[in-house]
Amino acid sequence: MKNDPVATLREDLLRDLPGDIKRVRNAYRRAAQQAALLRDAKDFTAHQTACKAGLGHLECLIKLLRWASDGDKGADSRAEKGTARTGEDVDVEKLIKEARGALAAQKD
């Protein structure tokens, strides 16, 4: 029996992504905290752009983890069936929206 490369990828992602997500989250926190120290508007704007990129990276890792943990019941399958998202899905999306809102408010 051949090894299924997709199953192998999912196993690798399930093993590695939680640590990767934690590292990205911690790096984002450190970067976001540095914003309070910036006085120059140009530096602040560049810093906020970097933070937004960090949030995008974090969001992609979370989506990848969802895909890996869903197995053959991925988001496409849920959408086709019209099944509701889990509370965890909604919570993660809410946190991402709140973080984006906070970044936008700091920029203004």
GROMACS .gro file of C-alpha atoms in nm:
model
  108
    1MET     CA    1   0.000   0.000   0.000
    2LYS     CA    2   0.139   0.337  -0.105
    3ASN     CA    3   0.171   0.623   0.138
    4ASP     CA    4  -0.082   0.893   0.066
    5PRO     CA    5   0.122   1.215   0.021
    6VAL     CA    6  -0.173   1.431   0.130
    7ALA     CA    7  -0.217   1.228   0.448
    8THR     CA    8   0.157   1.255   0.513
    9LEU     CA    9   0.140   1.632   0.461
   10ARG     CA   10  -0.154   1.657   0.703
   11GLU     CA   11   0.036   1.459   0.965
   12ASP     CA   12   0.342   1.681   0.925
   13LEU     CA   13   0.132   1.996   0.948
   14LEU     CA   14  -0.056   1.873   1.254
   15ARG     CA   15   0.278   1.801   1.419
   16ASP     CA   16   0.451   2.128   1.326
   17LEU     CA   17   0.186   2.399   1.294
   18PRO     CA   18   0.094   2.447   1.661
   19GLY     CA   19   0.454   2.540   1.740
   20ASP     CA   20   0.480   2.755   1.428
   21ILE     CA   21   0.161   2.939   1.519
   22LYS     CA   22   0.289   3.001   1.871
   23ARG     CA   23   0.618   3.142   1.738
   24VAL     CA   24   0.438   3.370   1.490
   25ARG     CA   25   0.196   3.487   1.759
   26ASN     CA   26   0.481   3.565   1.999
   27ALA     CA   27   0.674   3.749   1.726
   28TYR     CA   28   0.361   3.949   1.643
   29ARG     CA   29   0.316   4.041   2.010
   30ARG     CA   30   0.674   4.163   2.037
   31ALA     CA   31   0.638   4.365   1.717
   32ALA     CA   32   0.305   4.516   1.823
   33GLN     CA   33   0.449   4.620   2.161
   34GLN     CA   34   0.731   4.806   1.986
   35ALA     CA   35   0.477   5.034   1.819
   36ALA     CA   36   0.437   5.226   2.145
   37LEU     CA   37   0.804   5.323   2.128
   38LEU     CA   38   0.791   5.470   1.778
   39ARG     CA   39   0.772   5.848   1.749
   40ASP     CA   40   0.818   5.903   1.377
   41ALA     CA   41   0.497   5.872   1.169
   42LYS     CA   42   0.682   5.710   0.879
   43ASP     CA   43   0.837   5.445   1.106
   44PHE     CA   44   0.502   5.389   1.273
   45THR     CA   45   0.328   5.338   0.937
   46ALA     CA   46   0.595   5.093   0.824
   47HIS     CA   47   0.566   4.912   1.155
   48GLN     CA   48   0.187   4.886   1.125
   49THR     CA   49   0.225   4.746   0.774
   50ALA     CA   50   0.460   4.482   0.910
   51CYS     CA   51   0.211   4.397   1.187
   52LYS     CA   52  -0.067   4.355   0.931
   53ALA     CA   53   0.157   4.120   0.734
   54GLY     CA   54   0.220   3.926   1.054
   55LEU     CA   55  -0.153   3.891   1.115
   56GLY     CA   56  -0.199   3.771   0.758
   57HIS     CA   57   0.071   3.511   0.811
   58LEU     CA   58  -0.091   3.398   1.135
   59GLU     CA   59  -0.431   3.375   0.966
   60CYS     CA   60  -0.288   3.158   0.687
   61LEU     CA   61  -0.124   2.923   0.936
   62ILE     CA   62  -0.453   2.887   1.124
   63LYS     CA   63  -0.639   2.812   0.800
   64LEU     CA   64  -0.376   2.555   0.710
   65LEU     CA   65  -0.412   2.394   1.052
   66ARG     CA   66  -0.790   2.380   1.006
   67TRP     CA   67  -0.741   2.210   0.669
   68ALA     CA   68  -0.498   1.960   0.816
   69SER     CA   69  -0.722   1.878   1.111
   70ASP     CA   70  -1.039   1.849   0.900
   71GLY     CA   71  -0.897   1.559   0.700
   72ASP     CA   72  -1.135   1.482   0.415
   73LYS     CA   73  -1.402   1.702   0.574
   74GLY     CA   74  -1.242   2.034   0.476
   75ALA     CA   75  -1.398   2.379   0.464
   76ASP     CA   76  -1.516   2.315   0.106
   77SER     CA   77  -1.708   2.011   0.227
   78ARG     CA   78  -1.863   2.210   0.512
   79ALA     CA   79  -1.966   2.486   0.274
   80GLU     CA   80  -2.125   2.236   0.034
   81LYS     CA   81  -2.318   2.076   0.316
   82GLY     CA   82  -2.420   2.411   0.464
   83THR     CA   83  -2.300   2.307   0.809
   84ALA     CA   84  -2.223   2.575   1.064
   85ARG     CA   85  -1.871   2.657   1.164
   86THR     CA   86  -1.750   2.554   1.506
   87GLY     CA   87  -1.728   2.801   1.790
   88GLU     CA   88  -1.350   2.780   1.763
   89ASP     CA   89  -1.362   2.893   1.399
   90VAL     CA   90  -1.576   3.190   1.493
   91ASP     CA   91  -1.352   3.277   1.789
   92VAL     CA   92  -1.036   3.278   1.578
   93GLU     CA   93  -1.199   3.493   1.313
   94LYS     CA   94  -1.327   3.731   1.583
   95LEU     CA   95  -0.976   3.765   1.729
   96ILE     CA   96  -0.831   3.837   1.386
   97LYS     CA   97  -1.098   4.102   1.318
   98GLU     CA   98  -1.039   4.263   1.658
   99ALA     CA   99  -0.663   4.274   1.599
  100ARG     CA  100  -0.714   4.430   1.256
  101GLY     CA  101  -0.951   4.685   1.408
  102ALA     CA  102  -0.698   4.774   1.676
  103LEU     CA  103  -0.430   4.822   1.411
  104ALA     CA  104  -0.660   5.044   1.208
  105ALA     CA  105  -0.749   5.251   1.514
  106GLN     CA  106  -0.379   5.300   1.599
  107LYS     CA  107  -0.310   5.413   1.243
  108ASP     CA  108  -0.584   5.679   1.263
   0.00000   0.00000   0.00000
